[in-house]
Amino acid sequence: MLAMTLGYNEDYSEEAPEKEALDHLAGYALVEFGAPWCPHCQVAMPIIESLMKTYPTVPHVKVLDGKGKRLGRQFGVKQWPNLILLKDGQEIGRWVRMTHIEELNQAKDMLDSIV
Protein backbone atom coordinates (compact mmCIF):
# COMPACT_ATOMS: atom_id res chain seq x y z
CA MET A 1 0.00 0.00 0.00
CA LEU A 2 1.36 3.43 -0.95
CA ALA A 3 0.52 5.94 1.80
CA MET A 4 0.56 9.02 -0.37
CA THR A 5 -1.42 12.20 -0.70
CA LEU A 6 -1.11 15.20 -2.97
CA GLY A 7 0.29 18.24 -1.20
CA TYR A 8 1.00 18.29 2.52
CA ASN A 9 0.32 15.15 4.55
CA GLU A 10 0.37 15.78 8.30
CA ASP A 11 0.26 12.16 9.46
CA TYR A 12 3.07 9.61 9.46
CA SER A 13 1.97 6.28 8.03
CA GLU A 14 2.97 3.16 9.93
CA GLU A 15 2.33 1.15 6.77
CA ALA A 16 5.36 2.06 4.69
CA PRO A 17 5.24 1.38 0.98
CA GLU A 18 7.61 -1.13 -0.51
CA LYS A 19 10.77 0.38 -1.99
CA GLU A 20 9.81 -1.14 -5.33
CA ALA A 21 6.54 0.85 -5.32
CA LEU A 22 8.50 4.09 -4.86
CA ASP A 23 11.02 3.03 -7.50
CA HIS A 24 8.17 2.82 -10.02
CA LEU A 25 6.45 6.11 -9.21
CA ALA A 26 5.95 8.32 -12.25
CA GLY A 27 6.80 11.99 -11.90
CA TYR A 28 7.83 13.73 -8.70
CA ALA A 29 7.22 12.74 -5.08
CA LEU A 30 8.59 13.86 -1.73
CA VAL A 31 9.23 11.04 0.74
CA GLU A 32 9.56 12.12 4.38
CA PHE A 33 10.96 9.87 7.11
CA GLY A 34 10.49 10.75 10.77
CA ALA A 35 8.38 10.22 13.87
CA PRO A 36 5.71 12.36 15.58
CA TRP A 37 7.61 12.36 18.90
CA CYS A 38 10.91 13.48 17.27
CA PRO A 39 11.73 17.08 18.37
CA HIS A 40 13.55 17.82 15.09
CA CYS A 41 10.50 16.61 13.16
CA GLN A 42 8.23 18.82 15.27
CA VAL A 43 10.42 21.88 14.58
CA ALA A 44 10.52 21.10 10.85
CA MET A 45 6.78 20.41 10.52
CA PRO A 46 5.71 24.00 9.71
CA ILE A 47 8.61 24.38 7.27
CA ILE A 48 7.70 21.16 5.46
CA GLU A 49 4.01 22.11 5.51
CA SER A 50 4.85 25.47 3.92
CA LEU A 51 6.95 23.76 1.27
CA MET A 52 4.29 21.20 0.38
CA LYS A 53 1.46 23.76 0.31
CA THR A 54 3.45 25.65 -2.31
CA TYR A 55 3.47 22.50 -4.48
CA PRO A 56 0.01 20.94 -3.96
CA THR A 57 0.35 18.58 -6.92
CA VAL A 58 3.53 16.91 -5.65
CA PRO A 59 2.73 13.69 -3.76
CA HIS A 60 3.95 13.63 -0.15
CA VAL A 61 4.74 10.18 1.25
CA LYS A 62 5.17 10.54 5.02
CA VAL A 63 6.68 7.40 6.55
CA LEU A 64 6.98 6.57 10.25
CA ASP A 65 10.59 5.49 10.65
CA GLY A 66 12.44 3.80 13.48
CA LYS A 67 13.91 0.56 14.71
CA GLY A 68 12.94 -2.36 12.53
CA LYS A 69 11.59 -0.13 9.74
CA ARG A 70 13.11 -1.45 6.53
CA LEU A 71 12.27 1.34 4.09
CA GLY A 72 14.32 3.95 5.96
CA ARG A 73 17.34 1.64 5.94
CA GLN A 74 16.92 1.01 2.22
CA PHE A 75 17.17 4.78 1.67
CA GLY A 76 20.10 5.16 4.09
CA VAL A 77 18.11 7.30 6.55
CA LYS A 78 20.04 7.99 9.75
CA GLN A 79 18.54 11.27 11.02
CA TRP A 80 15.07 12.77 11.03
CA PRO A 81 13.32 14.40 9.45
CA ASN A 82 14.77 13.13 6.23
CA LEU A 83 13.13 14.34 3.03
CA ILE A 84 13.93 12.70 -0.27
CA LEU A 85 12.75 14.15 -3.57
CA LEU A 86 12.16 11.49 -6.21
CA LYS A 87 11.69 11.86 -9.94
CA ASP A 88 10.39 8.73 -11.63
CA GLY A 89 11.53 6.73 -8.60
CA GLN A 90 15.10 8.09 -8.56
CA GLU A 91 16.47 10.33 -5.82
CA ILE A 92 17.28 13.81 -7.09
CA GLY A 93 17.39 15.73 -3.80
CA ARG A 94 17.65 15.18 -0.05
CA TRP A 95 17.25 17.42 2.99
CA VAL A 96 18.08 16.21 6.48
CA ARG A 97 16.78 18.00 9.59
CA MET A 98 15.34 20.87 7.60
CA THR A 99 14.80 23.38 10.40
CA HIS A 100 15.94 26.70 8.89
CA ILE A 101 14.45 29.06 6.34
CA GLU A 102 17.60 28.76 4.21
CA GLU A 103 16.98 25.04 3.75
CA LEU A 104 13.36 25.73 2.88
CA ASN A 105 14.45 28.24 0.26
CA GLN A 106 16.94 25.73 -1.17
CA ALA A 107 14.19 23.11 -1.44
CA LYS A 108 11.79 25.62 -3.02
CA ASP A 109 14.44 26.70 -5.53
CA MET A 110 14.97 23.10 -6.55
CA LEU A 111 11.24 22.39 -6.84
CA ASP A 112 10.66 25.65 -8.75
CA SER A 113 13.22 24.57 -11.32
CA ILE A 114 11.56 21.22 -11.97
CA VAL A 115 7.84 21.39 -11.14
mmCIF file with all atom_site columns, N, CA and C in Angstrom, residues 72-96:
data_model
loop_
_atom_site.group_PDB
_atom_site.id
_atom_site.type_symbol
_atom_site.label_atom_id
_atom_site.label_alt_id
_atom_site.label_comp_id
_atom_site.label_asym_id
_atom_site.label_entity_id
_atom_site.label_seq_id
_atom_site.pdbx_PDB_ins_code
_atom_site.Cartn_x
_atom_site.Cartn_y
_atom_site.Cartn_z
_atom_site.occupancy
_atom_site.B_iso_or_equiv
_atom_site.pdbx_formal_charge
_atom_site.auth_seq_id
_atom_site.auth_comp_id
_atom_site.auth_asym_id
_atom_site.auth_atom_id
_atom_site.pdbx_PDB_model_num
ATOM 1  N N  . GLY A 1 72 ? 13.333 2.931  5.604   1.00 0.00 ? 72 GLY A N  1
ATOM 2  C CA . GLY A 1 72 ? 14.321 3.950  5.960   1.00 0.00 ? 72 GLY A CA 1
ATOM 3  C C  . GLY A 1 72 ? 15.743 3.458  5.772   1.00 0.00 ? 72 GLY A C  1
ATOM 4  N N  . ARG A 1 73 ? 15.989 2.204  6.124   1.00 0.00 ? 73 ARG A N  1
ATOM 5  C CA . ARG A 1 73 ? 17.336 1.643  5.944   1.00 0.00 ? 73 ARG A CA 1
ATOM 6  C C  . ARG A 1 73 ? 17.674 1.517  4.459   1.00 0.00 ? 73 ARG A C  1
ATOM 7  N N  . GLN A 1 74 ? 16.675 1.152  3.654   1.00 0.00 ? 74 GLN A N  1
ATOM 8  C CA . GLN A 1 74 ? 16.920 1.013  2.218   1.00 0.00 ? 74 GLN A CA 1
ATOM 9  C C  . GLN A 1 74 ? 17.304 2.349  1.581   1.00 0.00 ? 74 GLN A C  1
ATOM 10 N N  . PHE A 1 75 ? 16.830 3.443  2.165   1.00 0.00 ? 75 PHE A N  1
ATOM 11 C CA . PHE A 1 75 ? 17.174 4.776  1.671   1.00 0.00 ? 75 PHE A CA 1
ATOM 12 C C  . PHE A 1 75 ? 18.363 5.379  2.418   1.00 0.00 ? 75 PHE A C  1
ATOM 13 N N  . GLY A 1 76 ? 18.938 4.654  3.360   1.00 0.00 ? 76 GLY A N  1
ATOM 14 C CA . GLY A 1 76 ? 20.096 5.159  4.095   1.00 0.00 ? 76 GLY A CA 1
ATOM 15 C C  . GLY A 1 76 ? 19.762 6.264  5.082   1.00 0.00 ? 76 GLY A C  1
ATOM 16 N N  . VAL A 1 77 ? 18.548 6.267  5.602   1.00 0.00 ? 77 VAL A N  1
ATOM 17 C CA . VAL A 1 77 ? 18.112 7.296  6.548   1.00 0.00 ? 77 VAL A CA 1
ATOM 18 C C  . VAL A 1 77 ? 18.762 7.050  7.903   1.00 0.00 ? 77 VAL A C  1
ATOM 19 N N  . LYS A 1 78 ? 19.403 8.086  8.438   1.00 0.00 ? 78 LYS A N  1
ATOM 20 C CA . LYS A 1 78 ? 20.038 7.987  9.755   1.00 0.00 ? 78 LYS A CA 1
ATOM 21 C C  . LYS A 1 78 ? 19.566 9.069  10.706  1.00 0.00 ? 78 LYS A C  1
ATOM 22 N N  . GLN A 1 79 ? 19.045 10.180 10.179  1.00 0.00 ? 79 GLN A N  1
ATOM 23 C CA . GLN A 1 79 ? 18.542 11.266 11.017  1.00 0.00 ? 79 GLN A CA 1
ATOM 24 C C  . GLN A 1 79 ? 17.188 11.710 10.493  1.00 0.00 ? 79 GLN A C  1
ATOM 25 N N  . TRP A 1 80 ? 16.409 12.294 11.391  1.00 0.00 ? 80 TRP A N  1
ATOM 26 C CA . TRP A 1 80 ? 15.071 12.775 11.032  1.00 0.00 ? 80 TRP A CA 1
ATOM 27 C C  . TRP A 1 80 ? 14.970 14.269 11.257  1.00 0.00 ? 80 TRP A C  1
ATOM 28 N N  . PRO A 1 81 ? 14.028 14.911 10.612  1.00 0.00 ? 81 PRO A N  1
ATOM 29 C CA . PRO A 1 81 ? 13.324 14.397 9.452   1.00 0.00 ? 81 PRO A CA 1
ATOM 30 C C  . PRO A 1 81 ? 14.270 14.297 8.269   1.00 0.00 ? 81 PRO A C  1
ATOM 31 N N  . ASN A 1 82 ? 13.962 13.373 7.414   1.00 0.00 ? 82 ASN A N  1
ATOM 32 C CA . ASN A 1 82 ? 14.771 13.131 6.227   1.00 0.00 ? 82 ASN A CA 1
ATOM 33 C C  . ASN A 1 82 ? 13.815 13.181 5.044   1.00 0.00 ? 82 ASN A C  1
ATOM 34 N N  . LEU A 1 83 ? 13.999 14.168 4.189   1.00 0.00 ? 83 LEU A N  1
ATOM 35 C CA . LEU A 1 83 ? 13.128 14.343 3.030   1.00 0.00 ? 83 LEU A CA 1
ATOM 36 C C  . LEU A 1 83 ? 13.898 13.993 1.768   1.00 0.00 ? 83 LEU A C  1
ATOM 37 N N  . ILE A 1 84 ? 13.294 13.148 0.961   1.00 0.00 ? 84 ILE A N  1
ATOM 38 C CA . ILE A 1 84 ? 13.935 12.700 -0.274  1.00 0.00 ? 84 ILE A CA 1
ATOM 39 C C  . ILE A 1 84 ? 13.007 13.035 -1.435  1.00 0.00 ? 84 ILE A C  1
ATOM 40 N N  . LEU A 1 85 ? 13.513 13.809 -2.369  1.00 0.00 ? 85 LEU A N  1
ATOM 41 C CA . LEU A 1 85 ? 12.755 14.148 -3.566  1.00 0.00 ? 85 LEU A CA 1
ATOM 42 C C  . LEU A 1 85 ? 13.075 13.120 -4.644  1.00 0.00 ? 85 LEU A C  1
ATOM 43 N N  . LEU A 1 86 ? 12.019 12.497 -5.156  1.00 0.00 ? 86 LEU A N  1
ATOM 44 C CA . LEU A 1 86 ? 12.163 11.493 -6.207  1.00 0.00 ? 86 LEU A CA 1
ATOM 45 C C  . LEU A 1 86 ? 11.604 12.021 -7.517  1.00 0.00 ? 86 LEU A C  1
ATOM 46 N N  . LYS A 1 87 ? 12.236 11.639 -8.599  1.00 0.00 ? 87 LYS A N  1
ATOM 47 C CA . LYS A 1 87 ? 11.693 11.861 -9.940  1.00 0.00 ? 87 LYS A CA 1
ATOM 48 C C  . LYS A 1 87 ? 11.711 10.512 -10.634 1.00 0.00 ? 87 LYS A C  1
ATOM 49 N N  . ASP A 1 88 ? 10.530 10.049 -10.993 1.00 0.00 ? 88 ASP A N  1
ATOM 50 C CA . ASP A 1 88 ? 10.394 8.734  -11.630 1.00 0.00 ? 88 ASP A CA 1
ATOM 51 C C  . ASP A 1 88 ? 11.106 7.656  -10.822 1.00 0.00 ? 88 ASP A C  1
ATOM 52 N N  . GLY A 1 89 ? 10.981 7.742  -9.494  1.00 0.00 ? 89 GLY A N  1
ATOM 53 C CA . GLY A 1 89 ? 11.532 6.731  -8.601  1.00 0.00 ? 89 GLY A CA 1
ATOM 54 C C  . GLY A 1 89 ? 12.995 6.889  -8.253  1.00 0.00 ? 89 GLY A C  1
ATOM 55 N N  . GLN A 1 90 ? 13.665 7.885  -8.816  1.00 0.00 ? 90 GLN A N  1
ATOM 56 C CA . GLN A 1 90 ? 15.096 8.091  -8.563  1.00 0.00 ? 90 GLN A CA 1
ATOM 57 C C  . GLN A 1 90 ? 15.301 9.318  -7.682  1.00 0.00 ? 90 GLN A C  1
ATOM 58 N N  . GLU A 1 91 ? 16.182 9.200  -6.707  1.00 0.00 ? 91 GLU A N  1
ATOM 59 C CA . GLU A 1 91 ? 16.472 10.326 -5.815  1.00 0.00 ? 91 GLU A CA 1
ATOM 60 C C  . GLU A 1 91 ? 17.185 11.435 -6.580  1.00 0.00 ? 91 GLU A C  1
ATOM 61 N N  . ILE A 1 92 ? 16.629 12.658 -6.463  1.00 0.00 ? 92 ILE A N  1
ATOM 62 C CA . ILE A 1 92 ? 17.278 13.812 -7.092  1.00 0.00 ? 92 ILE A CA 1
ATOM 63 C C  . ILE A 1 92 ? 17.584 14.914 -6.077  1.00 0.00 ? 92 ILE A C  1
ATOM 64 N N  . GLY A 1 93 ? 17.116 14.743 -4.837  1.00 0.00 ? 93 GLY A N  1
ATOM 65 C CA . GLY A 1 93 ? 17.391 15.729 -3.800  1.00 0.00 ? 93 GLY A CA 1
ATOM 66 C C  . GLY A 1 93 ? 17.118 15.146 -2.430  1.00 0.00 ? 93 GLY A C  1
ATOM 67 N N  . ARG A 1 94 ? 17.843 15.655 -1.426  1.00 0.00 ? 94 ARG A N  1
ATOM 68 C CA . ARG A 1 94 ? 17.646 15.180 -0.052  1.00 0.00 ? 94 ARG A CA 1
ATOM 69 C C  . ARG A 1 94 ? 17.939 16.322 0.910   1.00 0.00 ? 94 ARG A C  1
ATOM 70 N N  . TRP A 1 95 ? 17.069 16.442 1.921   1.00 0.00 ? 95 TRP A N  1
ATOM 71 C CA . TRP A 1 95 ? 17.254 17.419 2.991   1.00 0.00 ? 95 TRP A CA 1
ATOM 72 C C  . TRP A 1 95 ? 17.104 16.695 4.318   1.00 0.00 ? 95 TRP A C  1
ATOM 73 N N  . VAL A 1 96 ? 18.083 16.876 5.183   1.00 0.00 ? 96 VAL A N  1
ATOM 74 C CA . VAL A 1 96 ? 18.082 16.206 6.481   1.00 0.00 ? 96 VAL A CA 1
ATOM 75 C C  . VAL A 1 96 ? 17.975 17.272 7.569   1.00 0.00 ? 96 VAL A C  1
#
